[in-house]
C-alpha cells in the first residue's frame, strides 16, 4: 500500500514567515493554484482513502487533490500542526534574531526545544502522529492500494524523520515546500519511505515554515 503524505498549499502566513501552528489560516490564491497543480500531477493515482488535518488549509488542499473521486476526505485531530502557543501569528524573523525567544531553539536547535505556555513538544506531536497511523492507516493494508494524507510541515516531518531515523537536531533536514508529497510504502505492517518531498510545480516555496 502506498501512502501519499502531503503538506498543504501556501497561505499568507507562510508567505510572510509567520508561525501558524493550529491557527486556522486559509490558503491564499497561490496556495489554491499549487493544490490544483498537484492534483493534476496526481490525477492518475487511484486513491482508495483520504485523510486530512481539520484545519482548512489542509482540508481544502486534500479535497482539491481528491477532486471528483467518489471518496470522502476524513479529518482527524491528530493531524493538526504542532501547537506553538502564544507564538502563533508571530513573524519568524522575531525569533531568529532573539536567542531568548521560545521559538529560537525550534528553528536552530530543535533538539533543545522546550515549549512553554501551552505549546507542544516534538515528542507529543510525534506520538499523536504515530497513534493516528496505527489506528487509521495500518488497518488499511490489504484493503487499499493508495491513501492520501494531507497535513502540515512540522507534523509531516515528525513522521518522516522517525521513519528515516533523523534525530531532532536535524529536524529541518528534509525540506517540505507547500504541497510537497512524500510517498511511503506499508508492507507487512512496516512503513518505509519511497520518495521524499516531491513537488508538482516550478520553484518550490516555503521549504521550512
PDB file of N, CA, C and O in Angstrom, residues 2 6-7 40 53 66 78 90 107 123 126 142-143 150 152 162 167-168 170 175 179 186 191 200:
ATOM      1  N   UNK A   2       0.537   2.189  -0.852  1.00  0.00           N
ATOM      2  CA  UNK A   2       1.288   3.435  -0.914  1.00  0.00           C
ATOM      3  C   UNK A   2       0.522   4.547  -0.208  1.00  0.00           C
ATOM      4  O   UNK A   2      -0.693   4.674  -0.345  1.00  0.00           O
ATOM      5  N   UNK A   6       1.261  14.496   2.234  1.00  0.00           N
ATOM      6  CA  UNK A   6       1.346  15.801   1.569  1.00  0.00           C
ATOM      7  C   UNK A   6       1.218  16.956   2.550  1.00  0.00           C
ATOM      8  O   UNK A   6       0.481  16.883   3.537  1.00  0.00           O
ATOM      9  N   UNK A   7       1.957  18.031   2.272  1.00  0.00           N
ATOM     10  CA  UNK A   7       1.780  19.274   3.020  1.00  0.00           C
ATOM     11  C   UNK A   7       0.759  20.145   2.282  1.00  0.00           C
ATOM     12  O   UNK A   7       0.632  20.074   1.061  1.00  0.00           O
ATOM     13  N   UNK A  40      -3.298  17.805 -10.461  1.00  0.00           N
ATOM     14  CA  UNK A  40      -3.048  17.398 -11.843  1.00  0.00           C
ATOM     15  C   UNK A  40      -1.920  16.369 -11.892  1.00  0.00           C
ATOM     16  O   UNK A  40      -1.995  15.379 -12.633  1.00  0.00           O
ATOM     17  N   UNK A  53      -5.811  16.845   8.124  1.00  0.00           N
ATOM     18  CA  UNK A  53      -5.978  17.709   9.282  1.00  0.00           C
ATOM     19  C   UNK A  53      -7.289  18.466   9.108  1.00  0.00           C
ATOM     20  O   UNK A  53      -7.682  18.791   7.981  1.00  0.00           O
ATOM     21  N   UNK A  66      -8.326  15.240  -4.245  1.00  0.00           N
ATOM     22  CA  UNK A  66      -9.288  14.143  -4.450  1.00  0.00           C
ATOM     23  C   UNK A  66     -10.243  14.466  -5.601  1.00  0.00           C
ATOM     24  O   UNK A  66     -10.594  13.586  -6.394  1.00  0.00           O
ATOM     25  N   UNK A  78      -5.561  14.490  15.158  1.00  0.00           N
ATOM     26  CA  UNK A  78      -4.153  14.158  15.389  1.00  0.00           C
ATOM     27  C   UNK A  78      -3.258  14.595  14.243  1.00  0.00           C
ATOM     28  O   UNK A  78      -2.026  14.560  14.359  1.00  0.00           O
ATOM     29  N   UNK A  90       3.136  35.132  15.219  1.00  0.00           N
ATOM     30  CA  UNK A  90       4.352  35.940  15.212  1.00  0.00           C
ATOM     31  C   UNK A  90       5.183  35.692  13.966  1.00  0.00           C
ATOM     32  O   UNK A  90       5.182  34.582  13.412  1.00  0.00           O
ATOM     33  N   UNK A 107      13.771  26.662  15.746  1.00  0.00           N
ATOM     34  CA  UNK A 107      14.296  26.948  14.410  1.00  0.00           C
ATOM     35  C   UNK A 107      15.747  26.516  14.237  1.00  0.00           C
ATOM     36  O   UNK A 107      16.135  26.048  13.169  1.00  0.00           O
ATOM     37  N   UNK A 123       8.022  15.538  20.822  1.00  0.00           N
ATOM     38  CA  UNK A 123       7.671  14.178  21.253  1.00  0.00           C
ATOM     39  C   UNK A 123       6.156  13.976  21.280  1.00  0.00           C
ATOM     40  O   UNK A 123       5.652  12.927  20.853  1.00  0.00           O
ATOM     41  N   UNK A 126       4.855  13.796  17.743  1.00  0.00           N
ATOM     42  CA  UNK A 126       5.278  12.539  17.128  1.00  0.00           C
ATOM     43  C   UNK A 126       4.391  11.388  17.618  1.00  0.00           C
ATOM     44  O   UNK A 126       3.982  10.530  16.823  1.00  0.00           O
ATOM     45  N   UNK A 142      -3.876  -4.191   2.740  1.00  0.00           N
ATOM     46  CA  UNK A 142      -4.628  -5.307   2.185  1.00  0.00           C
ATOM     47  C   UNK A 142      -6.018  -4.930   1.720  1.00  0.00           C
ATOM     48  O   UNK A 142      -6.678  -5.694   1.012  1.00  0.00           O
ATOM     49  N   UNK A 143      -6.480  -3.727   2.108  1.00  0.00           N
ATOM     50  CA  UNK A 143      -7.797  -3.246   1.705  1.00  0.00           C
ATOM     51  C   UNK A 143      -7.685  -2.095   0.698  1.00  0.00           C
ATOM     52  O   UNK A 143      -8.594  -1.895  -0.102  1.00  0.00           O
ATOM     53  N   UNK A 150      -3.107  14.565   4.075  1.00  0.00           N
ATOM     54  CA  UNK A 150      -2.670  15.958   3.946  1.00  0.00           C
ATOM     55  C   UNK A 150      -2.592  16.579   5.334  1.00  0.00           C
ATOM     56  O   UNK A 150      -3.587  16.607   6.073  1.00  0.00           O
ATOM     57  N   UNK A 152       0.717  18.961   7.730  1.00  0.00           N
ATOM     58  CA  UNK A 152       1.470  20.210   7.881  1.00  0.00           C
ATOM     59  C   UNK A 152       2.981  19.959   7.915  1.00  0.00           C
ATOM     60  O   UNK A 152       3.425  18.827   8.133  1.00  0.00           O
ATOM     61  N   UNK A 162      11.055  10.188  11.818  1.00  0.00           N
ATOM     62  CA  UNK A 162      11.036   8.923  12.561  1.00  0.00           C
ATOM     63  C   UNK A 162      11.359   7.755  11.639  1.00  0.00           C
ATOM     64  O   UNK A 162      12.160   6.879  11.982  1.00  0.00           O
ATOM     65  N   UNK A 167      17.562  12.433  13.710  1.00  0.00           N
ATOM     66  CA  UNK A 167      17.405  12.919  15.077  1.00  0.00           C
ATOM     67  C   UNK A 167      16.835  14.330  15.113  1.00  0.00           C
ATOM     68  O   UNK A 167      16.873  15.061  14.113  1.00  0.00           O
ATOM     69  N   UNK A 168      16.324  14.721  16.273  1.00  0.00           N
ATOM     70  CA  UNK A 168      15.703  16.036  16.399  1.00  0.00           C
ATOM     71  C   UNK A 168      16.663  17.180  16.075  1.00  0.00           C
ATOM     72  O   UNK A 168      16.228  18.229  15.600  1.00  0.00           O
ATOM     73  N   UNK A 170      18.504  17.443  13.689  1.00  0.00           N
ATOM     74  CA  UNK A 170      18.436  17.648  12.235  1.00  0.00           C
ATOM     75  C   UNK A 170      16.987  17.695  11.752  1.00  0.00           C
ATOM     76  O   UNK A 170      16.679  17.292  10.634  1.00  0.00           O
ATOM     77  N   UNK A 175      13.515  19.260   3.405  1.00  0.00           N
ATOM     78  CA  UNK A 175      12.733  20.430   3.015  1.00  0.00           C
ATOM     79  C   UNK A 175      11.348  19.970   2.569  1.00  0.00           C
ATOM     80  O   UNK A 175      11.217  19.015   1.801  1.00  0.00           O
ATOM     81  N   UNK A 179       2.677  21.899  -0.525  1.00  0.00           N
ATOM     82  CA  UNK A 179       2.178  20.844  -1.429  1.00  0.00           C
ATOM     83  C   UNK A 179       3.221  19.771  -1.754  1.00  0.00           C
ATOM     84  O   UNK A 179       3.008  18.967  -2.668  1.00  0.00           O
ATOM     85  N   UNK A 186       3.645   0.782   2.855  1.00  0.00           N
ATOM     86  CA  UNK A 186       3.308  -0.053   4.010  1.00  0.00           C
ATOM     87  C   UNK A 186       3.203  -1.493   3.542  1.00  0.00           C
ATOM     88  O   UNK A 186       2.371  -1.834   2.704  1.00  0.00           O
ATOM     89  N   UNK A 191       6.455   0.418   7.678  1.00  0.00           N
ATOM     90  CA  UNK A 191       6.460   1.606   6.833  1.00  0.00           C
ATOM     91  C   UNK A 191       7.870   1.943   6.388  1.00  0.00           C
ATOM     92  O   UNK A 191       8.818   1.833   7.169  1.00  0.00           O
ATOM     93  N   UNK A 200       5.021  19.222  -7.644  1.00  0.00           N
ATOM     94  CA  UNK A 200       4.472  19.095  -8.994  1.00  0.00           C
ATOM     95  C   UNK A 200       4.283  20.473  -9.643  1.00  0.00           C
ATOM     96  O   UNK A 200       3.432  20.648 -10.501  1.00  0.00           O
TER      97      UNK A 200
END
